[in-house]
Short mmCIF file of C-alpha atoms in Angstrom, two decimals:
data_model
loop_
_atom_site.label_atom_id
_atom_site.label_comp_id
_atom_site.label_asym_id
_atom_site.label_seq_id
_atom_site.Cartn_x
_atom_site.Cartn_y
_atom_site.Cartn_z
CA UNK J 162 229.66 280.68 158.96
CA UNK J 163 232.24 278.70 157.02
CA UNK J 164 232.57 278.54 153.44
CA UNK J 165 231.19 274.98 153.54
CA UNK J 166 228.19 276.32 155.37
CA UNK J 167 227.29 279.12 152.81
CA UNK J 168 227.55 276.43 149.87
CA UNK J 169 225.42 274.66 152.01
CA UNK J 170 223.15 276.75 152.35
CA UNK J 171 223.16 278.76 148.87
CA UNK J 172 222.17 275.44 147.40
CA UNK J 173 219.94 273.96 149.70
CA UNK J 174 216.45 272.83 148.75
CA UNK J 175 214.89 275.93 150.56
CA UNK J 176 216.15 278.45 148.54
CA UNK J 177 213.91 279.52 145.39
CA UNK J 178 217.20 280.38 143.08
CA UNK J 179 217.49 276.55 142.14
CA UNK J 180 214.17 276.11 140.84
CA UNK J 181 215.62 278.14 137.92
CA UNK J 182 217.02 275.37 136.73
CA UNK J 183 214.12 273.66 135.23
CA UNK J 184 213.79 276.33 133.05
CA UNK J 185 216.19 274.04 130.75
CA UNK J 186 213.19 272.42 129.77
CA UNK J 187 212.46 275.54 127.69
CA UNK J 188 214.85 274.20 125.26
CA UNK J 189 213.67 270.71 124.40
CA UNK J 190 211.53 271.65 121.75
CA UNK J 191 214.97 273.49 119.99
CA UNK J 192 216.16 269.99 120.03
CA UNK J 193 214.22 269.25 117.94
CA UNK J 194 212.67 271.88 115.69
CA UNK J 195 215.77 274.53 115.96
CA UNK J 196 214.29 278.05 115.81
CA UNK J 197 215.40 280.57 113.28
CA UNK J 198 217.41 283.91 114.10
CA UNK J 199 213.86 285.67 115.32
CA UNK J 200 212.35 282.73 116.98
CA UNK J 201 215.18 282.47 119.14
CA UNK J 202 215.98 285.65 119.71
CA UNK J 203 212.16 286.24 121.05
CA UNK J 204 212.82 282.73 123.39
CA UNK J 205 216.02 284.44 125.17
CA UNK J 206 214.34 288.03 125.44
CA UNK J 207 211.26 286.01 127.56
CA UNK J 208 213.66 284.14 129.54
CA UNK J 209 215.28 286.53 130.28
CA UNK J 210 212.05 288.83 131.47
CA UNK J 211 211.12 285.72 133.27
CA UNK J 212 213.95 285.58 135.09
CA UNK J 213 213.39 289.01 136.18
CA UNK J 214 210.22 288.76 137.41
CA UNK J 215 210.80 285.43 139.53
CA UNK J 216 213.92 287.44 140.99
CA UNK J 217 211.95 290.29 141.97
CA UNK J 218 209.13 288.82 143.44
CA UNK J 219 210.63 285.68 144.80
CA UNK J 220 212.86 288.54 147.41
CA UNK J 221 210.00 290.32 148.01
CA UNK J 222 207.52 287.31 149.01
CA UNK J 223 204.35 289.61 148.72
CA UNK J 224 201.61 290.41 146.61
CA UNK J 225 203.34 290.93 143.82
CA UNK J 226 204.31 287.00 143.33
CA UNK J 227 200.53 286.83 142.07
CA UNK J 228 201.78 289.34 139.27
CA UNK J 229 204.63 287.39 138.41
CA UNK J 230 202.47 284.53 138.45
CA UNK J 231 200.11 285.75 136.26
CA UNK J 232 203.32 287.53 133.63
CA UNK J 233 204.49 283.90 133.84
CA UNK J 234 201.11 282.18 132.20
CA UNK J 235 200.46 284.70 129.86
CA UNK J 236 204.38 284.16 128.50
CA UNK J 237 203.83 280.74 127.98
CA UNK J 238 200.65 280.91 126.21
CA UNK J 239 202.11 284.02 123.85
CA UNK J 240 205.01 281.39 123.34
CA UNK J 241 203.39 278.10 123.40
CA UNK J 242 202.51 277.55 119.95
CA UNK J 243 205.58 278.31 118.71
CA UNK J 244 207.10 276.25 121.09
CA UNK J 245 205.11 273.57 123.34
CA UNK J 246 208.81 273.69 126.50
CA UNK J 247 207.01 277.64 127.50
CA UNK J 248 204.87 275.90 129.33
CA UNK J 249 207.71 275.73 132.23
CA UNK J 250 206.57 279.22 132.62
CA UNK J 251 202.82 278.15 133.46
CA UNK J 252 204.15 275.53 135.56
CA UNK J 253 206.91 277.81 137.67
CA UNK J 254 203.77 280.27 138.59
CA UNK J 255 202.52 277.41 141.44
CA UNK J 256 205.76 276.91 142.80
CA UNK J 257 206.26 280.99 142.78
CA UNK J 258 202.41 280.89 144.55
CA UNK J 259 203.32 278.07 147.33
CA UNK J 260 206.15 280.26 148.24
CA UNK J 261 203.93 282.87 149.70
CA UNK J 262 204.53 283.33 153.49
CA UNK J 263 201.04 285.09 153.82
CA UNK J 264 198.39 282.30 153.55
CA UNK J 265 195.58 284.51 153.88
CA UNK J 266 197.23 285.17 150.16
CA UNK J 267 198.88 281.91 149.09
CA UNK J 268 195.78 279.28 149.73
CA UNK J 269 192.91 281.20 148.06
CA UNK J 270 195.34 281.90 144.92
CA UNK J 271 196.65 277.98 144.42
CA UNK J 272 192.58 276.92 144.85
CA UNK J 273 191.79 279.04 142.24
CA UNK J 274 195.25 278.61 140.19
CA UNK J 275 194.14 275.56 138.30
CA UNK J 276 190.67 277.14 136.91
CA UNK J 277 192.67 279.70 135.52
CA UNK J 278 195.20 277.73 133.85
CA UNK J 279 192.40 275.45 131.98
CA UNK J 280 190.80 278.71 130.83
CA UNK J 281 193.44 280.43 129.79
CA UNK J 282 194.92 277.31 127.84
CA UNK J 283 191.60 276.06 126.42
CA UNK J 284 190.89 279.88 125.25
CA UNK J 285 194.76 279.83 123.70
CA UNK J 286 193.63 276.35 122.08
CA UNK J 287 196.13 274.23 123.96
CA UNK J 288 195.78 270.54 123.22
CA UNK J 289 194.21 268.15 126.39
CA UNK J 290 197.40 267.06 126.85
CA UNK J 291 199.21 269.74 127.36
CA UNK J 292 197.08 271.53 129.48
CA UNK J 293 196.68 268.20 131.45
CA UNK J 294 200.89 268.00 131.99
CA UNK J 295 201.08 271.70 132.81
CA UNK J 296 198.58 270.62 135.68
CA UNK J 297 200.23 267.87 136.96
CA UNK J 298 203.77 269.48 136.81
CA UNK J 299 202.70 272.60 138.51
CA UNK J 300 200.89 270.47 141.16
CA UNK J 301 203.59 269.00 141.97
CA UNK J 302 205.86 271.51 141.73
CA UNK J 303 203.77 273.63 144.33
CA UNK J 304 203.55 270.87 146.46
CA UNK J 305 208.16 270.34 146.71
CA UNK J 306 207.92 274.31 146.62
CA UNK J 307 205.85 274.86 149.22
CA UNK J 308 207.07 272.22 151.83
CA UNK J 309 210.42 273.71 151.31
CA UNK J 310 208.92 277.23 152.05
CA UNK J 311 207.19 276.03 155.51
CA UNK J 312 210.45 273.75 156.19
CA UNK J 313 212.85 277.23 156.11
CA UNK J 314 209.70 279.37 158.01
CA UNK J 315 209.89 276.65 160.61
CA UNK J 316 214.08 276.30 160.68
CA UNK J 317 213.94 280.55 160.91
CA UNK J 318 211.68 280.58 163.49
CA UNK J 319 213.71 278.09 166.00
CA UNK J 320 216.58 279.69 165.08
CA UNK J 321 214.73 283.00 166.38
CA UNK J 322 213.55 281.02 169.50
CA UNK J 323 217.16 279.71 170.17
CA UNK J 324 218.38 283.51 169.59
CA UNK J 325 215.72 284.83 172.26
CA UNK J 326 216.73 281.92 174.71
CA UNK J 327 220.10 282.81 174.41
CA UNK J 328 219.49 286.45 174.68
CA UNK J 329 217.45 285.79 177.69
CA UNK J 330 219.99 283.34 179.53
CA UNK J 331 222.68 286.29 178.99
CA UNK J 332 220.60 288.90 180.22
CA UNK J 333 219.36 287.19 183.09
CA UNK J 334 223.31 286.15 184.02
CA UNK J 335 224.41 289.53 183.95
CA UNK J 336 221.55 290.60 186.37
CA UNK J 337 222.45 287.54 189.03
CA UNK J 338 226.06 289.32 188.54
CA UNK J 339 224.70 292.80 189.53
CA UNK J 340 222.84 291.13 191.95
CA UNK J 341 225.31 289.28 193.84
CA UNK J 342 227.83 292.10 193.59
CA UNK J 343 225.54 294.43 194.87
CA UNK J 344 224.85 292.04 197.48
CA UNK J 345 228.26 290.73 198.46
CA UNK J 346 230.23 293.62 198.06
CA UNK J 347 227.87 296.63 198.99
CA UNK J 348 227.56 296.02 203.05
CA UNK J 349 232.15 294.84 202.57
CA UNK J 350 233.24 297.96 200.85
CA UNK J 351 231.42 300.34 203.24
CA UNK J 352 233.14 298.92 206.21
CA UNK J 353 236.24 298.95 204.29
CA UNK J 354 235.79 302.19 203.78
CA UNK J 355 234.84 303.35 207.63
CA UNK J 356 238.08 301.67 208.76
CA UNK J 357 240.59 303.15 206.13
CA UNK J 358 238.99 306.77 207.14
CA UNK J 359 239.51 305.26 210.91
CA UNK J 360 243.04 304.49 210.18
CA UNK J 361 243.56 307.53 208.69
CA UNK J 362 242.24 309.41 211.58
CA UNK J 363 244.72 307.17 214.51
CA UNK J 364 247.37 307.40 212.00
CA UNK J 365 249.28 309.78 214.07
CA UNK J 366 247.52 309.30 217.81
CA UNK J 367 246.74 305.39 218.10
CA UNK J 368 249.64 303.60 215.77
CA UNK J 369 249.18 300.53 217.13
CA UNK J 370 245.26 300.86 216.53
CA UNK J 371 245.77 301.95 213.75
CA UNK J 372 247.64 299.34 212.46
CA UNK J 373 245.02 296.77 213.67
CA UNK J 374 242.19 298.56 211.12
CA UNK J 375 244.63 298.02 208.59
CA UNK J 376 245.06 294.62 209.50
CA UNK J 377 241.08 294.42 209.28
CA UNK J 378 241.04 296.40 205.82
CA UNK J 379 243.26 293.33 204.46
CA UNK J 380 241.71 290.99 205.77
CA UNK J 381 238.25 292.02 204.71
CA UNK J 382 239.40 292.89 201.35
CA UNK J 383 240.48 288.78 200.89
CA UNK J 384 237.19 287.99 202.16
CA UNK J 385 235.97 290.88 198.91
CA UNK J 386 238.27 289.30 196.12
CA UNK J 387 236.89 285.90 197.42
CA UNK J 388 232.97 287.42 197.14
CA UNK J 389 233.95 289.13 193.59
CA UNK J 390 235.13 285.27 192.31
CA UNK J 391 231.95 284.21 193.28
CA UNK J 392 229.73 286.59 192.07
CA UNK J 393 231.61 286.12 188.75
CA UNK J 394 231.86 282.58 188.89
CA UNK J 395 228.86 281.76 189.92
CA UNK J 396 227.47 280.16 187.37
CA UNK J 397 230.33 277.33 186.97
CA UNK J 398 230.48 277.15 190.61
CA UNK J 399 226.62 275.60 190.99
CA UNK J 400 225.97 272.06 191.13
CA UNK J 401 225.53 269.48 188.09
CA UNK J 402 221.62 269.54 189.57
CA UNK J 403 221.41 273.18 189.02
CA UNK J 404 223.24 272.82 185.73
CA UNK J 405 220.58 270.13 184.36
CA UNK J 406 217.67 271.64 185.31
CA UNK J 407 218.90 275.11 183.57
CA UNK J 408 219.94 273.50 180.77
CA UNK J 409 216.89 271.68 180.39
CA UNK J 410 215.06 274.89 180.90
CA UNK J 411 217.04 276.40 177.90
CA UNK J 412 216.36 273.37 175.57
CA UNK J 413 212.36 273.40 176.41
CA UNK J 414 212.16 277.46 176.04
CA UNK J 415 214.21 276.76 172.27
CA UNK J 416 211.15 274.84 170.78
CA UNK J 417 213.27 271.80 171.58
CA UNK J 418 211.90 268.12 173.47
CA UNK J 419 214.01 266.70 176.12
CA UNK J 420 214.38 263.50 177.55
CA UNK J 421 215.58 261.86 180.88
CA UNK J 422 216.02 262.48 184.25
CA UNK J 423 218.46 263.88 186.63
CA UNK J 424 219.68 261.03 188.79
CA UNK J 425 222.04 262.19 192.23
CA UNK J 426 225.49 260.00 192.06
CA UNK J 427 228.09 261.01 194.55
CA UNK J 428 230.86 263.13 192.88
CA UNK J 429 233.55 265.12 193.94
CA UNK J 430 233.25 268.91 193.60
CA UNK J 431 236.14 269.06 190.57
CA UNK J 432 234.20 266.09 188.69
CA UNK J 433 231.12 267.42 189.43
CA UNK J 434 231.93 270.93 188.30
CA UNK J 435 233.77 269.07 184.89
CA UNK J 436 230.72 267.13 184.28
CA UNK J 437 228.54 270.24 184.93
CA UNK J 438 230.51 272.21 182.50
CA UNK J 439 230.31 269.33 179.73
CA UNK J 440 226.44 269.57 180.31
CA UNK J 441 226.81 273.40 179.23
CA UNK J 442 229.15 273.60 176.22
CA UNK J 443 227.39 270.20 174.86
CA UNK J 444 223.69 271.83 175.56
CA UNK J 445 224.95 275.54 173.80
CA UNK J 446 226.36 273.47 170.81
CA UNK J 447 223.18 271.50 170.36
CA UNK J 448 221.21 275.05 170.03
CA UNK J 449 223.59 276.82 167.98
CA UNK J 450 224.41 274.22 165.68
CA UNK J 451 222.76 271.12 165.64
CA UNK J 452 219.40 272.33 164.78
CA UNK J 453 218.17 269.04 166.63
CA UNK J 454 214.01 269.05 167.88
CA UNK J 455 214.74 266.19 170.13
CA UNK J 456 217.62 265.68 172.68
CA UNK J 457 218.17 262.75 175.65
CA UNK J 458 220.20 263.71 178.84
CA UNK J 459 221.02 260.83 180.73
CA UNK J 460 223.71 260.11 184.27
CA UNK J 461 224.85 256.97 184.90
CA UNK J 462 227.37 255.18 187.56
CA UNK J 463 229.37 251.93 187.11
CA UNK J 464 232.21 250.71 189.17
CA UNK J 465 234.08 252.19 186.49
CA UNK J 466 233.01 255.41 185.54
CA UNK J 467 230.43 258.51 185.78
CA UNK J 468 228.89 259.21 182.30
CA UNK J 469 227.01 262.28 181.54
CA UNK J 470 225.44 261.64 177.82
CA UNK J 471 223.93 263.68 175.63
CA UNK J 472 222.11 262.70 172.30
CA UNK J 473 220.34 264.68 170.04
CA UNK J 474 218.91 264.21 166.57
CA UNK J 475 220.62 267.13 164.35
CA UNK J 476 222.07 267.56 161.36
CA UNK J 477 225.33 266.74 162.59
CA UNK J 478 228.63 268.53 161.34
CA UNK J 479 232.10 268.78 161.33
CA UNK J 480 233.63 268.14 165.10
CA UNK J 481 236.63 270.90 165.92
CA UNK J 482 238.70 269.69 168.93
CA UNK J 483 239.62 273.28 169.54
CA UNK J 484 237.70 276.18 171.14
CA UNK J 485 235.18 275.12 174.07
CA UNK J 486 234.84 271.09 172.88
CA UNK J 487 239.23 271.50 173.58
CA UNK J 488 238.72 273.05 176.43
CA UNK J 489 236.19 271.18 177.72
CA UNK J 490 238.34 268.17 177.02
CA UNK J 491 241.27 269.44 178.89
CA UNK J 492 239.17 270.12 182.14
CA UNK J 493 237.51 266.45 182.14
CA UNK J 494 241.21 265.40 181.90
CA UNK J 495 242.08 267.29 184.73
CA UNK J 496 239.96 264.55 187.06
CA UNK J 497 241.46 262.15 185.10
CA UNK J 498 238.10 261.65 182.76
CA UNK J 499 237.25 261.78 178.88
CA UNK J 500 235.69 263.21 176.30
CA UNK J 501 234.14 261.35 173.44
CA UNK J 502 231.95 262.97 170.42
CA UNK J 503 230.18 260.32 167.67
CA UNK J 504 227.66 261.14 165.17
CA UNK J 505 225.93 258.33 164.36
CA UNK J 506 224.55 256.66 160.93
CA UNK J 507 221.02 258.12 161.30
CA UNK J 508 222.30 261.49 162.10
CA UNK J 509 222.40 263.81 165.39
CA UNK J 510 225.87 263.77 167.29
CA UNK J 511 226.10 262.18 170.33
CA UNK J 512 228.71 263.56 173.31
CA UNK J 513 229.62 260.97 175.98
CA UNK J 514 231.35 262.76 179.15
CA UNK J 515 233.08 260.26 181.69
CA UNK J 516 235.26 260.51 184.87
CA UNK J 517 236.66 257.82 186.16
CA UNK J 518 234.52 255.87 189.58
CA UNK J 519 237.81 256.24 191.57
CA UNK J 520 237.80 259.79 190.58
CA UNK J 521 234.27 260.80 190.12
CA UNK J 522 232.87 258.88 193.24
CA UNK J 523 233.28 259.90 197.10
CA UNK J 524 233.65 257.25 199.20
#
């Protein structure tokens, strides 16, 4: 994660930390009836304890978040007469509340949240209208806090869906690996290995023989390099078809919608495998980065060109040329194609993959 990133996401709207910040208006009512030496030493001491509290139960996320809530209300009625900004501590206990992963805990507590702050007000003798803006600020306040709250629990849990997809996709590539090798190479190295004992054997009685299993061992073991690349390779080897319908399989097991179809357009193997690989790198960017729900495949053929395009609706981000995207580029210029990344006003990035018709197409 770059530096840019953390900032990011240290100050983003999700994170409880920044609601501290209203706690400036604590200090209006200094502004203008300053407090004496005592007065204000009692306001800092509460902030202070505040502050506290909404640390420690705002990383725990449990239970005790309805103790905090409750140390917050009775602060700012011990503190309200003295002065009327405490009641930012009233109003920070639904925000604090809405946080609340559990619902089974957070919806019974916010019904029964504004009762308790009438009571407890009208009992402390708060004026109508303050107990009226305490309401309305801590309604709203719940309402930004909590949205925030399910927006992150959403975010994490894609993120956790991309992580298993990925996981998955890994594990089940290193199986076809095992697979294949097992496979390809199990039934060649055997017979490699009755012929070298052969040739050992007619060494000395049979040269010429001899010489021929050797010939047979070298031969064979081409054929076993060639059936190692394979099994290894296999996955860049398969067809743009098999490419977009695993890829597609990836984005729908992520949590993510896809949309378009596959449509065959004659391509020679090296554009074909460029294109396929384009389809990859763009599709494992989208789920590691883009944090997109929706995202558009489409193939299409003009006299000039092959396009592969892929769209999503992300958050966008900074585009690096080196890496896989360089890579990537290099290969598509290989078969004399392009590659050409835009993120658009509305957001998303969009990846446009091309190889030329004379190129791409087979007569």
């Amino acid at each position: 994660m770059t530096f840019t990133d953390r900032a990011r996401d240290l100050f983003s709207t999700r994170r409880p930390w920044l609601d501290l910040v209203y706690l400036s208006f604590f200090f209006f009512h200094w502004t203008i009836a300053p407090p004496d030496l005592v007065e204000a030493g009692l306001g800092f001491a509460a902030l202070g304890l505040f502050i506290g509290i909404y640390i420690f139960t705002m990383r725990r996320l449990d239970w005790t978040v309805l103790l905090g809530a409750g140390g917050g209300i009775g602060l700012a009625l011990l503190m309200a007469e003295e002065n009327w900004g405490a009641a930012v501590f009233m109003v920070f206990s639904a925000p604090m509340i809405a946080r609340l992963p559990d619902a089974a805990l957070r919806t019974p507590a916010l019904v029964i949240l504004g009762p308790v702050i009438i009571l407890a007000s009208w009992l402390a003798g708060m004026p109508w209208w303050w107990i009226a803006a305490v309401l309305v600020l801590a309604a709203l306040s719940a309402l930004s806090a909590g949205a925030a709250a399910r927006r992150a629990e959403r975010e994490a849990d894609a993120e956790d869906r991309e992580a298993e997809a990925s996981r998955l996709g890994a594990e089940a590539e290193r199986a076809r690996i095992a697979r294949d090798l097992h496979d390809l190479l199990g039934h060649t190295l055997s017979v490699i290995t009755l012929k070298a004992d052969l040739a050992v054997r007619l060494f000395d009685q049979d040269p010429a023989r001899a010489k021929a299993e050797l010939d047979s061992i070298q031969s064979i073991s081409r054929e076993a390099l060639s059936e190692v690349r394979e099994a290894v390779t296999g996955l860049k080897a398969r067809s743009l078809k098999a490419a977009w319908e695993e890829t597609r399989t990836r984005l729908m097991e992520a949590g993510l919608s896809v949309e378009g179809g596959y449509a065959d357009v004659p391509l020679s193997p090296d554009a074909e495998q460029a294109l396929a690989m384009a389809l990859r790198e763009g599709v494992t960017n989208i789920l590691r980065h883009s944090g997109a729900k929706t995202v558009r495949i489409s193939l299409e053929s003009s006299a000039e060109a092959v396009t592969l395009s892929l769209d999503d609706d992300g958050i966008g981000g900074a585009i690096r040329s080196g890496g896989g995207l360089g890579g990537l580029s290099d290969r598509l210029a290989a078969v004399g194609g392009r590659l050409d990344i835009e993120q658009p006003g509305n957001g998303g990035t969009r990846l446009r993959a091309s190889v030329p018709a004379a190129t791409g197409v087979t007569p």
